Coordinates of C-alpha atoms in Angstrom, one line a residue:
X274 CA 26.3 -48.0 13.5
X275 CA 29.1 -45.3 14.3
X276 CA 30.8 -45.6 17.0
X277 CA 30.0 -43.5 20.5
X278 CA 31.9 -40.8 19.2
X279 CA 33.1 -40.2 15.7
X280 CA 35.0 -37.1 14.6
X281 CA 35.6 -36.4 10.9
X282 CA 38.8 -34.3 10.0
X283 CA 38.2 -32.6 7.0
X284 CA 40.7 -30.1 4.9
X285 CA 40.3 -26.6 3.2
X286 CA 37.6 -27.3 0.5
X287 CA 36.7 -30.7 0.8
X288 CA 34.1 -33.1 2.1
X289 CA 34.5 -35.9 4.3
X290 CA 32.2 -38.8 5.4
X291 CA 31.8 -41.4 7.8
X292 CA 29.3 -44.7 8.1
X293 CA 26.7 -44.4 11.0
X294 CA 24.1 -47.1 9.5
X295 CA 23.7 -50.2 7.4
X296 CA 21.7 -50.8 4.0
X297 CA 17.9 -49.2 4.4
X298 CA 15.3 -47.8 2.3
X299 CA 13.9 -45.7 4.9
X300 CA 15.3 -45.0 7.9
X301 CA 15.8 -41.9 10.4
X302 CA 18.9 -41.2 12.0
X303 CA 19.5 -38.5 15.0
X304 CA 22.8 -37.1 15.4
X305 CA 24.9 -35.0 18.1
X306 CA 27.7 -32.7 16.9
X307 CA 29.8 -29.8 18.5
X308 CA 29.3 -27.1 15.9
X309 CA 32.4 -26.7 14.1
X310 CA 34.0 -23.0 13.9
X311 CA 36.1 -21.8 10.2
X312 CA 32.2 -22.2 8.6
X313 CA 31.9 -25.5 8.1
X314 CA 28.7 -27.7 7.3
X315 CA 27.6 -30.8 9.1
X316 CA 24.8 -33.0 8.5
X317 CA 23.4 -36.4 7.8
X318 CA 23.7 -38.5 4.2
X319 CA 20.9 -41.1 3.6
X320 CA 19.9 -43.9 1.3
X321 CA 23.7 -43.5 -0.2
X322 CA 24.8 -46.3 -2.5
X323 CA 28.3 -44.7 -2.6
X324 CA 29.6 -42.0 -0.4
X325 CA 28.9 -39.6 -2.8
X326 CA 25.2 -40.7 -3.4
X327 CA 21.9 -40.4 -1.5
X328 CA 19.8 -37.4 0.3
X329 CA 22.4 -35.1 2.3
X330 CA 20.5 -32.8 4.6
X331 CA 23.0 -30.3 6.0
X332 CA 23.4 -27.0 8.6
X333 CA 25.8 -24.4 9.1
X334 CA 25.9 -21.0 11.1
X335 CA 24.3 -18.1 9.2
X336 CA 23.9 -14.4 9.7
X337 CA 24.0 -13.7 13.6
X338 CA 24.1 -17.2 14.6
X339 CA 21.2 -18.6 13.2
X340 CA 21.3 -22.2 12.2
X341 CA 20.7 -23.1 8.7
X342 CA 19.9 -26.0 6.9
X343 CA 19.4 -27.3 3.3
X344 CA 18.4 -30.4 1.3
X345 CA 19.9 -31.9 -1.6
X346 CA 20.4 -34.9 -4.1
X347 CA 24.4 -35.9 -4.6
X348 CA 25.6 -37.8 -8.0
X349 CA 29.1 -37.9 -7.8
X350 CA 30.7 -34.7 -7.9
X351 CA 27.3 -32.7 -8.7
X352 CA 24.5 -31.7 -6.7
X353 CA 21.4 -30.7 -7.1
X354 CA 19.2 -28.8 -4.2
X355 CA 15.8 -29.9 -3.3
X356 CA 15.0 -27.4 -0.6
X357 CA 18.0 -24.2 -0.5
X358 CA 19.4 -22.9 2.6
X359 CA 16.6 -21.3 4.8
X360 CA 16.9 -20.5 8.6
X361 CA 15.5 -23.0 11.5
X362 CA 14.6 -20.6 14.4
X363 CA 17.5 -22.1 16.3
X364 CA 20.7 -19.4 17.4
X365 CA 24.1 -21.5 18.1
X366 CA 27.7 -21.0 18.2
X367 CA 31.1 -22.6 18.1
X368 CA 31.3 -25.3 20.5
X369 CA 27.5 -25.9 21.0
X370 CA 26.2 -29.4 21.0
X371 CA 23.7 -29.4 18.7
X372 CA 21.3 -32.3 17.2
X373 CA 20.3 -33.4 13.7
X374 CA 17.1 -35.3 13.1
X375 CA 16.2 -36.7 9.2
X376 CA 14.4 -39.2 7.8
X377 CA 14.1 -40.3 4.2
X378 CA 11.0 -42.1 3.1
X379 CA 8.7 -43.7 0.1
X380 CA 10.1 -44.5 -3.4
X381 CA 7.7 -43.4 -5.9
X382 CA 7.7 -39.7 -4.2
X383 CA 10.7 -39.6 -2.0
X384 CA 10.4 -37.6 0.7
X385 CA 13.2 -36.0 2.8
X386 CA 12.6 -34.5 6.2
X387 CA 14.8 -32.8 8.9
X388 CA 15.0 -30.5 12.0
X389 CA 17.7 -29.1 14.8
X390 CA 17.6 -28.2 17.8
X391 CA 20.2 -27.4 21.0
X392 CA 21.2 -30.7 22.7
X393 CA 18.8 -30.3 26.0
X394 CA 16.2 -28.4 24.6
X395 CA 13.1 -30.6 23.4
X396 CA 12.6 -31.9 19.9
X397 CA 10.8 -30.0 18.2
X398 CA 7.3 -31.3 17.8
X399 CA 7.2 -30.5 13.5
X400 CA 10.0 -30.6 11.0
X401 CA 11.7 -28.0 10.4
X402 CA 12.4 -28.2 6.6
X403 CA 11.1 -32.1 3.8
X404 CA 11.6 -31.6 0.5
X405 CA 10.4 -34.0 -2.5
X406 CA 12.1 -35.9 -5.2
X407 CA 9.8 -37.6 -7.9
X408 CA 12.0 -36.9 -10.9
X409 CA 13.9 -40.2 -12.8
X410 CA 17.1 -39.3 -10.7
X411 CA 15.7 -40.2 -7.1
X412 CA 16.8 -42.8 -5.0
X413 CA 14.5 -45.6 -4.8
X414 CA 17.1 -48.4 -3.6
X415 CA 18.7 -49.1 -0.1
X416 CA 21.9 -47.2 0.9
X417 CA 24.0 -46.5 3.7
X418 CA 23.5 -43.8 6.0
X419 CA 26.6 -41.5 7.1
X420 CA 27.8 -38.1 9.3
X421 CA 28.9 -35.7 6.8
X422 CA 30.9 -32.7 7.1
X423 CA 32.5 -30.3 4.6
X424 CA 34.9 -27.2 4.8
X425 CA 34.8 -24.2 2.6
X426 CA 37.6 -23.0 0.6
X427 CA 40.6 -21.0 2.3
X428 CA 39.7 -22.4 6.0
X429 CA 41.9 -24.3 8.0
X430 CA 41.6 -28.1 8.3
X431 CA 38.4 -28.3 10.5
X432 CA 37.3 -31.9 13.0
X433 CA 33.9 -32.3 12.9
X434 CA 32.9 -33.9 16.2
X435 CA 29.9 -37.0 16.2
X436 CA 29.4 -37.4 20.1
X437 CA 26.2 -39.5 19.6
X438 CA 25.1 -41.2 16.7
X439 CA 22.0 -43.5 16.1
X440 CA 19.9 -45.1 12.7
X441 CA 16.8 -47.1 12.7
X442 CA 14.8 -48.6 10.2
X443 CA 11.4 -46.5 10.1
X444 CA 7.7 -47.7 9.1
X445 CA 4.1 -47.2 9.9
X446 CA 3.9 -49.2 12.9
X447 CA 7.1 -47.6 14.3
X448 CA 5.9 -44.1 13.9
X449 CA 5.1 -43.3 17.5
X450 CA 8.0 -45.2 18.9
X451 CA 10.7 -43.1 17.3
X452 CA 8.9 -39.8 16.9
X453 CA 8.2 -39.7 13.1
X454 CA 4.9 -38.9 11.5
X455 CA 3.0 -37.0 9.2
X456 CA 5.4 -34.1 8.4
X457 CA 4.4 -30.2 10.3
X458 CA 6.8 -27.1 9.9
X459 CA 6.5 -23.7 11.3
X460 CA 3.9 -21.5 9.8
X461 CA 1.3 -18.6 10.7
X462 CA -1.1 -21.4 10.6
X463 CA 0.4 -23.3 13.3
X464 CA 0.6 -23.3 17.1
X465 CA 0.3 -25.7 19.9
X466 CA -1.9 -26.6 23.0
X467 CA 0.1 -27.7 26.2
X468 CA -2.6 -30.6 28.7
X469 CA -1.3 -31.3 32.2
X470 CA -2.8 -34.4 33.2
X471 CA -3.5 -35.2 37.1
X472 CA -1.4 -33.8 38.9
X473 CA -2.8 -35.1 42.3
X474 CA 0.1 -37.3 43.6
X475 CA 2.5 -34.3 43.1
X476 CA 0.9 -32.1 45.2
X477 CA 0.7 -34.8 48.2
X478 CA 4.0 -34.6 49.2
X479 CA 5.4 -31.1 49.9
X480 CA 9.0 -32.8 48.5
X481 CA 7.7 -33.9 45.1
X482 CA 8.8 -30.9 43.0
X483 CA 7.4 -32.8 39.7
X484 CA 4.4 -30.4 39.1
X485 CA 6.7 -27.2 39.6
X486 CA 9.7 -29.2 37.1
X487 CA 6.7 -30.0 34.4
X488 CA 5.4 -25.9 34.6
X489 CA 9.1 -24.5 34.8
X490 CA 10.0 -26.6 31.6
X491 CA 6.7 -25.5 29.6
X492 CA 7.2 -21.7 30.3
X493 CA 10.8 -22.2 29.3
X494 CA 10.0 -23.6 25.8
X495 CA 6.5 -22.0 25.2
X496 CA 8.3 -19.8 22.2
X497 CA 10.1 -23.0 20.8
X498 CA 7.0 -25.3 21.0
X499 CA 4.9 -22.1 19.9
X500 CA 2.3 -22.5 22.9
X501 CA -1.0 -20.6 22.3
X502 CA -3.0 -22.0 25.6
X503 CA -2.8 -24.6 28.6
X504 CA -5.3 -26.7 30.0
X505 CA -5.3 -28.8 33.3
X506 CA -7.9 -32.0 32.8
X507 CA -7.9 -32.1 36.9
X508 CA -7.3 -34.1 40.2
X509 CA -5.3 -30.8 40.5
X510 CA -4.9 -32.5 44.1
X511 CA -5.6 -35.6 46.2
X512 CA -7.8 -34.0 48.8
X513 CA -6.9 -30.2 49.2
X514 CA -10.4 -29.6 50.4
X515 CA -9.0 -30.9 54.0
X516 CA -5.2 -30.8 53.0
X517 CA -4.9 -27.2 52.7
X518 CA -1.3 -27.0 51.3
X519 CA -1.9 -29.6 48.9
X520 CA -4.3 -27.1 46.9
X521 CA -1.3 -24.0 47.9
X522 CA 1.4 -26.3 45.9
X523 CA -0.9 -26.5 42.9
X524 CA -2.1 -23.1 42.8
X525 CA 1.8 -21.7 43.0
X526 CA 2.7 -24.5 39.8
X527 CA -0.1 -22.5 37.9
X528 CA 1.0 -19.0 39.0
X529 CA 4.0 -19.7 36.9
X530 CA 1.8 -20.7 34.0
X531 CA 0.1 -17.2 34.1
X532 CA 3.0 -15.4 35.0
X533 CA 4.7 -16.4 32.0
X534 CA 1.9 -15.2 29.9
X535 CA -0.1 -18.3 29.1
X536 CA -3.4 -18.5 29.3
X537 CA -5.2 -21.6 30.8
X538 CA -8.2 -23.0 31.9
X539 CA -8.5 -25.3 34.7
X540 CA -10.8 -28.3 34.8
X541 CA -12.3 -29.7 38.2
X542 CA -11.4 -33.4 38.6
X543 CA -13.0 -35.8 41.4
X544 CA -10.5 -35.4 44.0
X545 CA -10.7 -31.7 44.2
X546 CA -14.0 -31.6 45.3
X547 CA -15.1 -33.2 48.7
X548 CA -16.2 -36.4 47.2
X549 CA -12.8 -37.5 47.7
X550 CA -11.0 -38.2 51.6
X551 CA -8.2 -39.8 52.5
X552 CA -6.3 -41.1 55.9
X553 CA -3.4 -39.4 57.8
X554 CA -5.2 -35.9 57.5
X555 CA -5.6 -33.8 61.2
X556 CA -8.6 -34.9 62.9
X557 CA -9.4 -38.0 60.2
X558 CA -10.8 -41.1 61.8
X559 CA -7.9 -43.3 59.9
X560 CA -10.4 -44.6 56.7
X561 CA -8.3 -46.0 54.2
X562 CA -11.2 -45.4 51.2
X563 CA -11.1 -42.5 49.0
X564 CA -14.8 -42.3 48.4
X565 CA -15.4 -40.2 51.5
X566 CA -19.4 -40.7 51.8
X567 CA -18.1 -44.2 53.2
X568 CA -15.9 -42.6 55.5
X569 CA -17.4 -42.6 59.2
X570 CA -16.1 -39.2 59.8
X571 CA -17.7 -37.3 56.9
X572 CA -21.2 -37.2 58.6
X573 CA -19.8 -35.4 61.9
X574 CA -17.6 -32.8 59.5
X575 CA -20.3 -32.5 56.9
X576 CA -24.0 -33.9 57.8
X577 CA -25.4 -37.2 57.4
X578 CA -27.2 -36.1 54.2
X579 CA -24.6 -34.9 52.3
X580 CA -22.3 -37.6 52.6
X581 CA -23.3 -39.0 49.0
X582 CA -20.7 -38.4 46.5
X583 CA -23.1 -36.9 43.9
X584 CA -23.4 -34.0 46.3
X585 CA -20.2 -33.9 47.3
X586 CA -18.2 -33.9 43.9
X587 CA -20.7 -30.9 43.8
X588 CA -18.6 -29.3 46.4
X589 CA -15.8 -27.3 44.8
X590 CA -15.2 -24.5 47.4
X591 CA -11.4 -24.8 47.4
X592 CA -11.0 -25.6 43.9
X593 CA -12.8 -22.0 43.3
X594 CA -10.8 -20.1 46.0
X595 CA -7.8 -21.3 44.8
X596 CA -8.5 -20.8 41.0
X597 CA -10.9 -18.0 40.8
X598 CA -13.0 -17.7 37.7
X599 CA -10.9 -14.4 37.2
X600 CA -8.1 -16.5 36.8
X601 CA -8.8 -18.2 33.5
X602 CA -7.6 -17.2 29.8
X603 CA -10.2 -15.1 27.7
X604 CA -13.2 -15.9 29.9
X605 CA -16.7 -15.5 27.8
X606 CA -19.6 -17.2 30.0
X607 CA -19.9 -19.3 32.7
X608 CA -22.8 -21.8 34.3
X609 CA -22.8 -20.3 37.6
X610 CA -22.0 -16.8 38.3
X611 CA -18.2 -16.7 39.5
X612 CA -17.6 -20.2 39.8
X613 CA -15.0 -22.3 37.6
X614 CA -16.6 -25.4 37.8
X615 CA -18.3 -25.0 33.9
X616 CA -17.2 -22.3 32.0
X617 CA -16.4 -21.2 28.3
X618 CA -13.2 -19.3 27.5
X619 CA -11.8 -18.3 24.1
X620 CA -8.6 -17.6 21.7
X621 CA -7.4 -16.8 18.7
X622 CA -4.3 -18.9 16.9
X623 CA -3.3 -20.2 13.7
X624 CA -5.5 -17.6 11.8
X625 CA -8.7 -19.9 13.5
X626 CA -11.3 -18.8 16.6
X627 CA -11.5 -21.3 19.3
X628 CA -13.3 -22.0 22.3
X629 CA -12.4 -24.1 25.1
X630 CA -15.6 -25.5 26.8
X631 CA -14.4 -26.8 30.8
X632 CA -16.7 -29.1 32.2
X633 CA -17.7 -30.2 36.0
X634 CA -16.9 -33.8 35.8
X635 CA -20.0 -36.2 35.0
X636 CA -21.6 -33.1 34.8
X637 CA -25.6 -32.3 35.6
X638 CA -28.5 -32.7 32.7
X639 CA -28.7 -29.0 33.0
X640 CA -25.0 -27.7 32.7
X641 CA -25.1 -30.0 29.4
X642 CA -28.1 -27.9 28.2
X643 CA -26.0 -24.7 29.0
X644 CA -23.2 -26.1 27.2
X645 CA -25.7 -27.5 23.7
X646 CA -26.7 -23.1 23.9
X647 CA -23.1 -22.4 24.3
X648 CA -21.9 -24.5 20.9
X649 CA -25.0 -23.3 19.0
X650 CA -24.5 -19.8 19.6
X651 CA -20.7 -20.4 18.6
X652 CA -20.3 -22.4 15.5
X653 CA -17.5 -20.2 14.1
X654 CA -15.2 -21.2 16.8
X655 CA -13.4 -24.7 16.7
X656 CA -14.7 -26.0 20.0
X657 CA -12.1 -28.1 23.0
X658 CA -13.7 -30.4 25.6
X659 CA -12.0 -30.3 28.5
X660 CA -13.5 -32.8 31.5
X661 CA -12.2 -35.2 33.9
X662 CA -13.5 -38.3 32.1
X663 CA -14.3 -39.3 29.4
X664 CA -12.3 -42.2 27.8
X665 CA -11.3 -44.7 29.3
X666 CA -7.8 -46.3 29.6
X667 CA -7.8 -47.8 26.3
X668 CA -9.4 -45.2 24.6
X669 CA -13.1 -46.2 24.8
X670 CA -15.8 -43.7 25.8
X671 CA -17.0 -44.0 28.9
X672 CA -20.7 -45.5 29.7
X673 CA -20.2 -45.2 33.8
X674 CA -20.5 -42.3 36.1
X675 CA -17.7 -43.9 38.4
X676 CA -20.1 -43.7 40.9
X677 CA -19.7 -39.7 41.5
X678 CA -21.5 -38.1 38.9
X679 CA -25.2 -37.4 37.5
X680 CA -23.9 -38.5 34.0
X681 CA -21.6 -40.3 31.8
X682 CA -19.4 -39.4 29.3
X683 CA -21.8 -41.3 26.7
X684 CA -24.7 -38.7 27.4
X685 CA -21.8 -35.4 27.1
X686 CA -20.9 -37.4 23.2
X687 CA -24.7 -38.2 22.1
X688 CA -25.9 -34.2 23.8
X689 CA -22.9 -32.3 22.5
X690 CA -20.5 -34.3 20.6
X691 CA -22.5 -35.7 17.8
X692 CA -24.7 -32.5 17.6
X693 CA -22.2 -29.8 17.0
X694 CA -20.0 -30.8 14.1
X695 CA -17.4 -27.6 16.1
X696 CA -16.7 -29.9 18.6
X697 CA -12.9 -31.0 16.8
X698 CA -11.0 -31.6 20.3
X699 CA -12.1 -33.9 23.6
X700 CA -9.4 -33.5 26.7
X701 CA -9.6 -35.9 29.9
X702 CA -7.7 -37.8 32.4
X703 CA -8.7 -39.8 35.8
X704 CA -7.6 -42.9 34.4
X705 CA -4.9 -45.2 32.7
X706 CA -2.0 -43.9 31.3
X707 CA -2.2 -42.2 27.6
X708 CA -4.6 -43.0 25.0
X709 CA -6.5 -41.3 22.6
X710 CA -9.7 -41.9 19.8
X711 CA -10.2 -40.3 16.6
X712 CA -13.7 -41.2 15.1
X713 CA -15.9 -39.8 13.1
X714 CA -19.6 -38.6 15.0
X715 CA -22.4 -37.4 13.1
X716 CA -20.0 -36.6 10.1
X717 CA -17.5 -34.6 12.0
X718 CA -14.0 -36.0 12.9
X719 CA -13.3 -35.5 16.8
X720 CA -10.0 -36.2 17.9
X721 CA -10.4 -37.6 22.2
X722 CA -7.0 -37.7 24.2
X723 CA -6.8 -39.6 28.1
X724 CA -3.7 -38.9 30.0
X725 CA -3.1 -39.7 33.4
X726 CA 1.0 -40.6 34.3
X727 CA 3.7 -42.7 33.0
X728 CA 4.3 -44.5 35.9
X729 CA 6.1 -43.5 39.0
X730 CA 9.0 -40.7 39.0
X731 CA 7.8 -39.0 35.5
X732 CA 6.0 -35.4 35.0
X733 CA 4.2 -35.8 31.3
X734 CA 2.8 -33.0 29.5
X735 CA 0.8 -33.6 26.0
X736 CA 1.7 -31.2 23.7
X737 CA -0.9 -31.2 20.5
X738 CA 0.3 -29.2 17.8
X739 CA -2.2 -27.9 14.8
X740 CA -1.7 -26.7 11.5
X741 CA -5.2 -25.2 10.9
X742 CA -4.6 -24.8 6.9
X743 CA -3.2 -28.3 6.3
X744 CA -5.6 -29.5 9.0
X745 CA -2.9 -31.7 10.3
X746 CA -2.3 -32.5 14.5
X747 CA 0.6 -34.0 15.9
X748 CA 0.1 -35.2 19.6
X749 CA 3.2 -35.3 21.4
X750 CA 3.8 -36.9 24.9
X751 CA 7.0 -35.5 26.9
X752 CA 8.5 -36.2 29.8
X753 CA 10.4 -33.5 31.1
X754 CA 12.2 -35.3 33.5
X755 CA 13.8 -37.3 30.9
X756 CA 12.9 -34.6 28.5
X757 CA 12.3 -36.6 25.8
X758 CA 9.1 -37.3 24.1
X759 CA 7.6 -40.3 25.3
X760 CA 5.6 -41.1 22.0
X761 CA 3.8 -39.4 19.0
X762 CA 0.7 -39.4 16.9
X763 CA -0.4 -38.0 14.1
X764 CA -4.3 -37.6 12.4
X765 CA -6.2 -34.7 10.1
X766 CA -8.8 -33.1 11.0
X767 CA -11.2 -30.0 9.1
X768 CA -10.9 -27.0 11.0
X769 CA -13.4 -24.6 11.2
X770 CA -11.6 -20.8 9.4

């Protein structure tokens, strides 16, 4: 391992490395640098039995600032280039901290894979640039891995500066952890889908500024994360039903959403309906239990006979005030006239149709037979479930109706899933952390997420980004306060074109 910061002085013409990693076959190294002015190159040298051996992928400042990189295979004093010099979609200059992510992998086929961005922005969710080597020359042994820089001829003696350096060994079971999977890069065929999970504990406290931070950072890097649509899987609130600002503080995070030209759809969750009560309100009687059928006020606010919370998740009159149907991205149909409880709404991205199908959670017999005519009458589209529930913290489906609804999320897989082989994407929350399922139902391969919080102090946001001609998805899990990714998944699945 370098050291914290490691600067490598390098004359007019020449090359200079220095050792960041031990021996490894496949590793992945991240590095930051201050881009160097007098056009020099920077990068990162893997699997390198000498120092002029191994994989070097490499950048440098192109026409109007653009940041390019390259790939090639060093032998002593010859080269030869795997993947030329092609731009990344990054703009830098002199003096810019910028960071270097590649990863070199396999023996029989070795693969090479890298991408840039600005030091603060995110990672990117796909690489940026891989390139193959198969031929008798590859590298299939251990080698060190090292910062590299070079300066062109005629230029001044140039220090390249290494603020931040790290290696790590990289397998299969390690591919979440450190961010590496299943190779994406930047096509016509590719876009991304942000999910807000709950968001209720955020808009409790008129000083938690953690739903606003989360929107703010998404509407800043929509064009680098190449965001085509945004859903909220719900428990947009605690109670705003009797917490009035509560529902005010949501409603002026998603404002920024739509103002920054991204269309959403919004999914009710339990606790923005009136199933859900709470303490400490005006006028509450001082019940500590969140079902609020058990709480001795709710039959003097609302009637003996409708304290029962499968009417009262039923009750969604803030929720709709607040988000108005008219609200929603690309609106098609909805179960009941105006109201945003179940509703359909579709895009267009990656060269594919889609449809996003929002649910009312543990929804009614009859708003699943809405949604079976919905599907049938759009099998073109590639269809996304978006409801409250329906796996469970560990990934499971869910047989219960948590006591609220009129049915589980096994009935919404056996009615819709496993009938409609469009049905490629399932979006939920209300429990656990971050989980997801990818199984195969009636023949079709359905991909489930679950995402609630990472624990106390932390605003994540699931980015899921497709490539609809590969068929390949990369879930990513950020957390903007740290903004870093928090872990990453990969799968394939057959999209419908």
């Amino acid at each position: 391992m370098a050291s914290a910061s490691d600067t490598i002085r390098v004359s007019s013409g020449k090359s200079a490395v220095a050792p960041i990693g031990s021996s490894r076959i496949t590793s992945i190294a991240q590095v930051k640098a201050i881009v160097p002015a007098n056009g020099a190159q920077w990068g990162i040298q893997l699997r390198a039995a000498s120092t002029t051996s191994g994989y070097l992928v490499k950048l440098k400042i192109g026409t109007g600032g653009n940041l390019v990189g390259a790939i090639k295979r060093l032998s002593g004093k010859s080269a030869k280039t795997l993947h030329d010099w092609a731009p990344l979609g990054v703009k830098v200059k002199p003096g810019q901290s910028v960071r270097l992510e590649a990863t070199v992998t396999a023996k029989a086929q070795v693969r090479t894979y890298m991408r840039a961005w600005v030091d603060g922005e995110p990672k990117p969710v796909v690489w940026h640039m891989s390139a193959s080597d198969s031929t008798s020359s590859r590298y299939r042994s251990p080698g060190r891995t090292y910062v590299w820089a070079a300066v062109p001829e005629g230029a001044p003696t140039t220090s390249v500066s290494f603020p931040a350096t790290s290696v790590h060994d990289y397998s299969a079971a390690s591919a979440g952890r450190i961010s590496v999977v299943a190779p994406l890069s930047w096509t016509s065929s590719t876009f991304s889908l942000a999910v807000i999970p709950d968001t209720q504990v955020e808009t409790n406290d008129p000083k938690n500024t953690l739903f606003l931070n989360r929107v703010d950072w998404l509407t800043r890097h929509k064009s680098t994360l190449n965001v085509a649509y945004a859903l909220h899987t719900g428990d947009m609130t605690n109670w705003g039903w009797l917490d009035a600002p509560q529902i005010e503080r949501a409603r002026q995070a998603m404002a920024r959403v739509r103002n920054a030209g991204i269309p959403y759809a919004l999914t009710v969750g339990n606790h923005d309906t009136r199933a859900v009560g709470w303490n400490g309100i005006a006028g509450s009687s001082g019940y500590g239990g969140s079902a609020y059928m058990y709480n001795p006020e709710c039959p003097g606010r609302l009637g003996g006979a409708e304290c029962k919370s499968w009417l009262l998740v039923r009750h969604t009159e803030a929720f709709n005030k607040a988000f108005p149907l008219s609200s929603m991205g690309g609106v098609g149909g909805a179960y009941e006239a105006g109201k945003s409880d179940n509703y359909w709404t579709t895009f267009e991205a990656g060269g594919t149709k889609w449809l996003v199908l929002t649910l009312e959670p543990w929804p009614r017999k009859s708003v699943v037979t809405w949604a079976q005519n919905v599907l049938a009458t759009h099998r073109s589209h590639n269809v996304i479930i978006q409801i409250h529930h329906y796996l469970t913290k560990t990934g499971a489906v869910s047989d219960s109706n948590a006591g609220y609804g009129a049915t589980s999320p096994q009935y919404l897989r056996e009615k819709l899933v496993a009938k409609y082989p469009n049905v490629k994407l399932i979006f939920s929350g209300h429990t656990g952390a971050f989980a997801q399922r990818v199984e195969t139902v009636s023949g079709n391969r359905v991909a489930a997420f679950v995402g609630n919080d990472l624990g106390a102090g932390t605003n994540p946001l699931r980015i899921v980004t497709i490539d609809t001609r590969t068929g390949r998805l990369v879930n990513t899990v950020y957390n903007p306060v740290k903004n870093a990714a928090a872990l990453t998944t990969s799968t394939t699945l057959k999209f419908i074109h």
